Amino acid sequence: MALEEKREKRPPVTPMMIEEEAALRNGSRGLPPGPWAEAAGPRPRTTERHIAVHKRLVLGFAVSILALLAVTMIAVLLSVRFEECGAAADGPPRAGGNGSLPGAARQPPGRPEEEEEEARGGEAAAEEEKEEEEEWQRRRELPPWARPRLPRHLRPLHYNLMLSAFMENFTFSGEVNVQLEVHNASRYIVLHAHRMHIEAVRVAEDKLAGGVRVARSFLYPQTQVFVVVLNRSLEAQRSYNLKIIYNALIENELLGFFRSSYVLHGERRFLGVTQFSPTHARKAFPCFDEPIYKATFKISIRHQATYLSLSNMPVETSVFEEDGWVTDHFSQTPLMSTYYLAWAVCNFTYRETVTKSGVVVRLYARPDAIRRGSGDYALNITRRLIEFYEDYFKVPYSLPKLDLLAVPKHPYAAMENWGLSVFVEQRILLDPSISSISYLLDVTMVIVHELCHQWFGDLVTPVWWEDVWLKEGFAHYFEFVGTDYLYPGWNMEKQRFLTDVLHEVMLLDGLASSHPVSQEVQQATDIDRVFDWIAYKKGAALIRMLANFMGHSVFQMGLQDYLTIHKYGNAARNDLWNTLSKALKRVGKSVNIREVMDQWTLQMGYPVITILGNETTDNVIVISQERFVYDSDAKPKDPALGDSSYLWQIPLTIAVGNTSHISSEAIIWVSNKSEHHRIPALEEASWLLGNINQTGYFRVNYDIRNWRLLINQLTRNHEVISVSNRAGLIDDAFNLARAGYLPQNIPLEIIRYLSEEKDFLPWHAASRALYPLDKLLDRTESYNIFNEYILRQVASMYLKLGWPTNNLNKSLVQASYQHEELRREVIMLACSFGNKHCHQQAATLISDWISSNRNRIPLNVRDIVYCTGVSLMDEDVWEFIWMKFHSTTAVSEKKILLEALTCSDDRNLLNRLLNLSLNSEVVLDQDAIDVIIHVARNPHGRDLAWKFFREKWKILNARYGEALFMNSKLISGVTEFLNTEEELRELKNFIRSYEEGAAASFSRAVETVEANVRWQRLYKEELFQWLRKSLTH
């Protein structure tokens, strides 16, 4: 809901309220009628004696009243002092206070009479709360604490947060002082707090001695808020200070303030680290945990001197105590949101570098990793990337330092906390002597992504989570732009973006159960749902399309303006559209960016453009658009919005070609369901090509005649068509056939030319497109026919390229990236589909390693060799790989060894691995999901993983349910290749049994499996018939 609609609704004024206000104004107590009311009324005149007596009585009464007032004031002062002392001493929670903390440290038991009084107080507070809620119900309004968003009458200006971390028992205590600005008068303070014990609360007027009395306070777990009810309203346009003392656990999970560990010299060491995005800061301190509430923060962390502490800003001062504790006081932050605040308590060491502009960059990691130099690569490219972004955006990096923290356990690849970015070790530590090019690329792109967030997300933050793509889409797009800066010859944005982003997200967005990039977020449970590949990858693809039709230089200029205007603030998508439209106007172009882009961001899915030749009129083509869906029988998410009502403004680039030449591209804006366009120089033998270099977010289909001409062109001289378009034709053809738009043979005919293809990208596109088709067929009786056809296409290139030697070094990486990645792709296809020489070579390399205990397997194909060896060879090889997994300390090696174990054909070993995956001491929490998914991709283990998933769902959901991506990744990975009627029934029955949680992911899973079953029924036999015929020729 929009911000202006969420302002707190003031209760209507009632006659009773008017009477009470008048009574208080006139100095009465609003007493009820009766004898006491009469006693307070006017008296008749009396005699002088009576008057004298009355005077003495009045004087005595007045003295008594004064004495009573004095005693009352002393009692109040003592009670306030006692409350503060009791809070500081961790006394028992007071009535009306707020929830219990399991295992909360240092809570002494109270006396029976105190406990009884406390219980009565708690019951009274609960009764008050119930009565207050009933009053709101009578008004037909939700109370402020029950609403999905925080009420808008308060705004935090500054937090002063003091923490003490007790690593010996994994608890922490905190005191937060929040300076509040009041917009509208209210007697309620509502802010987020979850899974903590509140010890004391105090509210005071800023810069004044007087406090505002707290009537009661309570935690409201349903909306994860803490409510402070005051005796009087806070006045509008004034500032107040809210002080809360609390304690909580340093959790053994993956969110909030949590703990992790590692082993050094046989000793297990612990660390505490935070993960607050999107809604978990509230687990670490009471706060206004929505991105719009930007404030400044002053953090202090008290910890044992054997640890160090880190936060977003540098340490200003450290105060050492005699008992072996130290308090680090950090500099004040700029204006920022709570979700990228961060701290850590650890005993890591670091290495350091400095940028040209003076930003200090440090990488903190386990001492042994720092000693080996495993963080040096990340540290060096971070320095270069900060300088790149400062130059590209023309906005300096905003903080004096940036720390990179490598932790053993983390729910995500990384988190972009401003000034303290946290990475899981596998995505930042790299040992050049044992890391492949693909691993180096993974590490590089994660770092590029997180650094982009220091501008898109941290400096300029989305107003609300519905536009999370404004930060994630940009960071994902710049992964490729930034990597091109580091490695100009890799052509990431023009080439690898297609296979790794565009083609991948179109698989997901082609489902009827997809959702728009910008989707409404009403409550906390909706927030996790928007962090998916639609926000990241579709957001990036739309940004790339926008940059291409605007022109890259104009686009860059618009981004510079956007960041400059909104820095240290929040922005929504319309702010971006308006700024980009102004940038276009400055160069004499007039395009309403908002009008164009709203259709792409507010509608789900994407179009398929169909280009047909006009048989009656020369040089005229018919261009039509419709929504692309894999399963035309699938019910749309919103029944009121049928596929026929979808319409986009599409920047269609088009070119005409023949056997030796292709024309320069022209752009046609397609905005209707069907349009006629005249294309000059369209001759009989000419072919058309749409979406040049796949800059647009849509698929292109043609009439069969044009497809035949394109296939013929690829066979005769494929280089006339660009590398990007060759990859695009392959991906479009396979997916159009899978959805039933094309005959099944067309994509298989296209890939016949690959024996002459020397570029990596088309091979990579073919490999990715073949993979889901392979999984649809790998349990069928006729699978060998498909297998043989693919081996024929791969054989000649496999022989030409051969195997790599093990002499890759840093200087070779830059020069040989495309060639080495092509060789790797071909070897992977050859070994996967059963090329005998490939199998023999893998077995020889594994045997040599086992016999010599020296790993001479080339770095870039180690994962392929490990997997192939485990698949082909006996149980001893599996045990050898398992042993190496446990003994290696190199995170890149550990990852591929673990994945190799899932390749076994032995179902007993696969079951053993599945059961071991849930043991956190053996397999890290974030890696267990990958184990289950890789077993599901193995045809010998698919049913085992599916059974294991169902049996262990409660455990898995409890472990990963709150973590972004993890549940959806697991559900998709286990179910995406189920393709029988029986498996579809099992899936639907399982969902009926466990309805809670992950509804959107299960909905996508059902649609995917239904589409798989439908394809098997309609197209499988057509495909095999063509393959049989093709192989006999």
PDB file of N, CA, C and O in Angstrom, residues 955-989:
ATOM      1  N   ILE A 955      11.802 -30.630   8.774  1.00  0.00           N
ATOM      2  CA  ILE A 955      13.151 -30.227   9.201  1.00  0.00           C
ATOM      3  C   ILE A 955      13.713 -29.172   8.246  1.00  0.00           C
ATOM      4  O   ILE A 955      14.255 -28.147   8.666  1.00  0.00           O
ATOM      5  N   LEU A 956      13.571 -29.420   6.944  1.00  0.00           N
ATOM      6  CA  LEU A 956      14.107 -28.502   5.932  1.00  0.00           C
ATOM      7  C   LEU A 956      13.411 -27.150   6.000  1.00  0.00           C
ATOM      8  O   LEU A 956      14.062 -26.098   5.918  1.00  0.00           O
ATOM      9  N   ASN A 957      12.104 -27.163   6.162  1.00  0.00           N
ATOM     10  CA  ASN A 957      11.346 -25.913   6.208  1.00  0.00           C
ATOM     11  C   ASN A 957      11.694 -25.118   7.457  1.00  0.00           C
ATOM     12  O   ASN A 957      11.788 -23.887   7.423  1.00  0.00           O
ATOM     13  N   ALA A 958      11.881 -25.819   8.578  1.00  0.00           N
ATOM     14  CA  ALA A 958      12.270 -25.132   9.816  1.00  0.00           C
ATOM     15  C   ALA A 958      13.653 -24.495   9.669  1.00  0.00           C
ATOM     16  O   ALA A 958      13.912 -23.406  10.164  1.00  0.00           O
ATOM     17  N   ARG A 959      14.543 -25.175   8.942  1.00  0.00           N
ATOM     18  CA  ARG A 959      15.914 -24.678   8.802  1.00  0.00           C
ATOM     19  C   ARG A 959      16.011 -23.539   7.803  1.00  0.00           C
ATOM     20  O   ARG A 959      16.735 -22.564   8.023  1.00  0.00           O
ATOM     21  N   TYR A 960      15.305 -23.645   6.683  1.00  0.00           N
ATOM     22  CA  TYR A 960      15.502 -22.693   5.581  1.00  0.00           C
ATOM     23  C   TYR A 960      14.299 -21.798   5.293  1.00  0.00           C
ATOM     24  O   TYR A 960      14.363 -20.954   4.403  1.00  0.00           O
ATOM     25  N   GLY A 961      13.196 -21.999   6.017  1.00  0.00           N
ATOM     26  CA  GLY A 961      11.948 -21.316   5.661  1.00  0.00           C
ATOM     27  C   GLY A 961      12.032 -19.805   5.638  1.00  0.00           C
ATOM     28  O   GLY A 961      11.407 -19.148   4.825  1.00  0.00           O
ATOM     29  N   GLU A 962      12.844 -19.219   6.569  1.00  0.00           N
ATOM     30  CA  GLU A 962      12.923 -17.758   6.639  1.00  0.00           C
ATOM     31  C   GLU A 962      13.985 -17.185   5.714  1.00  0.00           C
ATOM     32  O   GLU A 962      14.014 -15.983   5.485  1.00  0.00           O
ATOM     33  N   ALA A 963      14.876 -18.010   5.210  1.00  0.00           N
ATOM     34  CA  ALA A 963      15.992 -17.513   4.403  1.00  0.00           C
ATOM     35  C   ALA A 963      15.560 -17.316   2.956  1.00  0.00           C
ATOM     36  O   ALA A 963      14.993 -18.215   2.340  1.00  0.00           O
ATOM     37  N   LEU A 964      15.824 -16.124   2.417  1.00  0.00           N
ATOM     38  CA  LEU A 964      15.469 -15.823   1.034  1.00  0.00           C
ATOM     39  C   LEU A 964      16.057 -16.872   0.105  1.00  0.00           C
ATOM     40  O   LEU A 964      17.174 -17.322   0.295  1.00  0.00           O
ATOM     41  N   PHE A 965      15.321 -17.238  -0.914  1.00  0.00           N
ATOM     42  CA  PHE A 965      15.803 -18.130  -1.971  1.00  0.00           C
ATOM     43  C   PHE A 965      15.855 -19.595  -1.564  1.00  0.00           C
ATOM     44  O   PHE A 965      15.610 -20.449  -2.378  1.00  0.00           O
ATOM     45  N   MET A 966      16.257 -19.882  -0.330  1.00  0.00           N
ATOM     46  CA  MET A 966      16.664 -21.245  -0.021  1.00  0.00           C
ATOM     47  C   MET A 966      15.538 -22.247  -0.223  1.00  0.00           C
ATOM     48  O   MET A 966      15.730 -23.285  -0.858  1.00  0.00           O
ATOM     49  N   ASN A 967      14.352 -21.965   0.332  1.00  0.00           N
ATOM     50  CA  ASN A 967      13.246 -22.896   0.159  1.00  0.00           C
ATOM     51  C   ASN A 967      12.828 -23.004  -1.303  1.00  0.00           C
ATOM     52  O   ASN A 967      12.585 -24.092  -1.812  1.00  0.00           O
ATOM     53  N   SER A 968      12.738 -21.858  -1.976  1.00  0.00           N
ATOM     54  CA  SER A 968      12.309 -21.891  -3.384  1.00  0.00           C
ATOM     55  C   SER A 968      13.334 -22.619  -4.247  1.00  0.00           C
ATOM     56  O   SER A 968      12.973 -23.374  -5.152  1.00  0.00           O
ATOM     57  N   LYS A 969      14.620 -22.417  -3.945  1.00  0.00           N
ATOM     58  CA  LYS A 969      15.681 -23.121  -4.676  1.00  0.00           C
ATOM     59  C   LYS A 969      15.569 -24.622  -4.459  1.00  0.00           C
ATOM     60  O   LYS A 969      15.679 -25.419  -5.397  1.00  0.00           O
ATOM     61  N   LEU A 970      15.315 -25.031  -3.233  1.00  0.00           N
ATOM     62  CA  LEU A 970      15.211 -26.453  -2.905  1.00  0.00           C
ATOM     63  C   LEU A 970      13.993 -27.078  -3.576  1.00  0.00           C
ATOM     64  O   LEU A 970      14.091 -28.145  -4.206  1.00  0.00           O
ATOM     65  N   ILE A 971      12.838 -26.420  -3.466  1.00  0.00           N
ATOM     66  CA  ILE A 971      11.600 -26.962  -4.044  1.00  0.00           C
ATOM     67  C   ILE A 971      11.735 -27.098  -5.555  1.00  0.00           C
ATOM     68  O   ILE A 971      11.400 -28.134  -6.143  1.00  0.00           O
ATOM     69  N   SER A 972      12.257 -26.056  -6.195  1.00  0.00           N
ATOM     70  CA  SER A 972      12.433 -26.098  -7.650  1.00  0.00           C
ATOM     71  C   SER A 972      13.426 -27.184  -8.044  1.00  0.00           C
ATOM     72  O   SER A 972      13.177 -27.975  -8.969  1.00  0.00           O
ATOM     73  N   GLY A 973      14.560 -27.252  -7.346  1.00  0.00           N
ATOM     74  CA  GLY A 973      15.612 -28.200  -7.712  1.00  0.00           C
ATOM     75  C   GLY A 973      15.200 -29.649  -7.587  1.00  0.00           C
ATOM     76  O   GLY A 973      15.612 -30.492  -8.390  1.00  0.00           O
ATOM     77  N   VAL A 974      14.359 -29.953  -6.598  1.00  0.00           N
ATOM     78  CA  VAL A 974      13.944 -31.339  -6.377  1.00  0.00           C
ATOM     79  C   VAL A 974      12.823 -31.757  -7.316  1.00  0.00           C
ATOM     80  O   VAL A 974      12.710 -32.928  -7.684  1.00  0.00           O
ATOM     81  N   THR A 975      11.994 -30.802  -7.744  1.00  0.00           N
ATOM     82  CA  THR A 975      10.784 -31.159  -8.508  1.00  0.00           C
ATOM     83  C   THR A 975      10.870 -30.854 -10.007  1.00  0.00           C
ATOM     84  O   THR A 975      10.050 -31.373 -10.765  1.00  0.00           O
ATOM     85  N   GLU A 976      11.829 -30.030 -10.463  1.00  0.00           N
ATOM     86  CA  GLU A 976      11.748 -29.501 -11.835  1.00  0.00           C
ATOM     87  C   GLU A 976      11.830 -30.576 -12.915  1.00  0.00           C
ATOM     88  O   GLU A 976      11.381 -30.357 -14.040  1.00  0.00           O
ATOM     89  N   PHE A 977      12.404 -31.759 -12.596  1.00  0.00           N
ATOM     90  CA  PHE A 977      12.522 -32.796 -13.621  1.00  0.00           C
ATOM     91  C   PHE A 977      11.629 -34.008 -13.343  1.00  0.00           C
ATOM     92  O   PHE A 977      11.785 -35.051 -13.980  1.00  0.00           O
ATOM     93  N   LEU A 978      10.704 -33.878 -12.414  1.00  0.00           N
ATOM     94  CA  LEU A 978       9.668 -34.907 -12.271  1.00  0.00           C
ATOM     95  C   LEU A 978       8.786 -34.823 -13.511  1.00  0.00           C
ATOM     96  O   LEU A 978       8.407 -33.726 -13.929  1.00  0.00           O
ATOM     97  N   ASN A 979       8.433 -35.961 -14.108  1.00  0.00           N
ATOM     98  CA  ASN A 979       7.717 -35.849 -15.391  1.00  0.00           C
ATOM     99  C   ASN A 979       6.728 -36.979 -15.660  1.00  0.00           C
ATOM    100  O   ASN A 979       6.322 -37.193 -16.798  1.00  0.00           O
ATOM    101  N   THR A 980       6.342 -37.713 -14.604  1.00  0.00           N
ATOM    102  CA  THR A 980       5.344 -38.770 -14.804  1.00  0.00           C
ATOM    103  C   THR A 980       4.045 -38.391 -14.113  1.00  0.00           C
ATOM    104  O   THR A 980       4.032 -37.567 -13.190  1.00  0.00           O
ATOM    105  N   GLU A 981       2.960 -39.002 -14.547  1.00  0.00           N
ATOM    106  CA  GLU A 981       1.647 -38.758 -13.928  1.00  0.00           C
ATOM    107  C   GLU A 981       1.691 -39.110 -12.434  1.00  0.00           C
ATOM    108  O   GLU A 981       1.104 -38.411 -11.604  1.00  0.00           O
ATOM    109  N   GLU A 982       2.385 -40.183 -12.111  1.00  0.00           N
ATOM    110  CA  GLU A 982       2.476 -40.623 -10.714  1.00  0.00           C
ATOM    111  C   GLU A 982       3.205 -39.584  -9.864  1.00  0.00           C
ATOM    112  O   GLU A 982       2.777 -39.259  -8.757  1.00  0.00           O
ATOM    113  N   GLU A 983       4.312 -39.034 -10.391  1.00  0.00           N
ATOM    114  CA  GLU A 983       5.056 -38.020  -9.642  1.00  0.00           C
ATOM    115  C   GLU A 983       4.247 -36.740  -9.482  1.00  0.00           C
ATOM    116  O   GLU A 983       4.311 -36.073  -8.440  1.00  0.00           O
ATOM    117  N   LEU A 984       3.456 -36.396 -10.491  1.00  0.00           N
ATOM    118  CA  LEU A 984       2.589 -35.220 -10.386  1.00  0.00           C
ATOM    119  C   LEU A 984       1.549 -35.420  -9.285  1.00  0.00           C
ATOM    120  O   LEU A 984       1.286 -34.509  -8.494  1.00  0.00           O
ATOM    121  N   ARG A 985       0.973 -36.618  -9.216  1.00  0.00           N
ATOM    122  CA  ARG A 985      -0.001 -36.917  -8.149  1.00  0.00           C
ATOM    123  C   ARG A 985       0.665 -36.831  -6.779  1.00  0.00           C
ATOM    124  O   ARG A 985       0.099 -36.269  -5.834  1.00  0.00           O
ATOM    125  N   GLU A 986       1.868 -37.386  -6.667  1.00  0.00           N
ATOM    126  CA  GLU A 986       2.592 -37.335  -5.386  1.00  0.00           C
ATOM    127  C   GLU A 986       2.843 -35.891  -4.959  1.00  0.00           C
ATOM    128  O   GLU A 986       2.714 -35.547  -3.774  1.00  0.00           O
ATOM    129  N   LEU A 987       3.216 -35.049  -5.919  1.00  0.00           N
ATOM    130  CA  LEU A 987       3.479 -33.646  -5.614  1.00  0.00           C
ATOM    131  C   LEU A 987       2.211 -32.957  -5.104  1.00  0.00           C
ATOM    132  O   LEU A 987       2.235 -32.256  -4.083  1.00  0.00           O
ATOM    133  N   LYS A 988       1.105 -33.157  -5.793  1.00  0.00           N
ATOM    134  CA  LYS A 988      -0.140 -32.506  -5.382  1.00  0.00           C
ATOM    135  C   LYS A 988      -0.606 -33.014  -4.014  1.00  0.00           C
ATOM    136  O   LYS A 988      -1.078 -32.231  -3.180  1.00  0.00           O
ATOM    137  N   ASN A 989      -0.468 -34.304  -3.776  1.00  0.00           N
ATOM    138  CA  ASN A 989      -0.856 -34.861  -2.470  1.00  0.00           C
ATOM    139  C   ASN A 989       0.031 -34.308  -1.356  1.00  0.00           C
ATOM    140  O   ASN A 989      -0.444 -34.009  -0.260  1.00  0.00           O
TER     141      ASN A 989
END
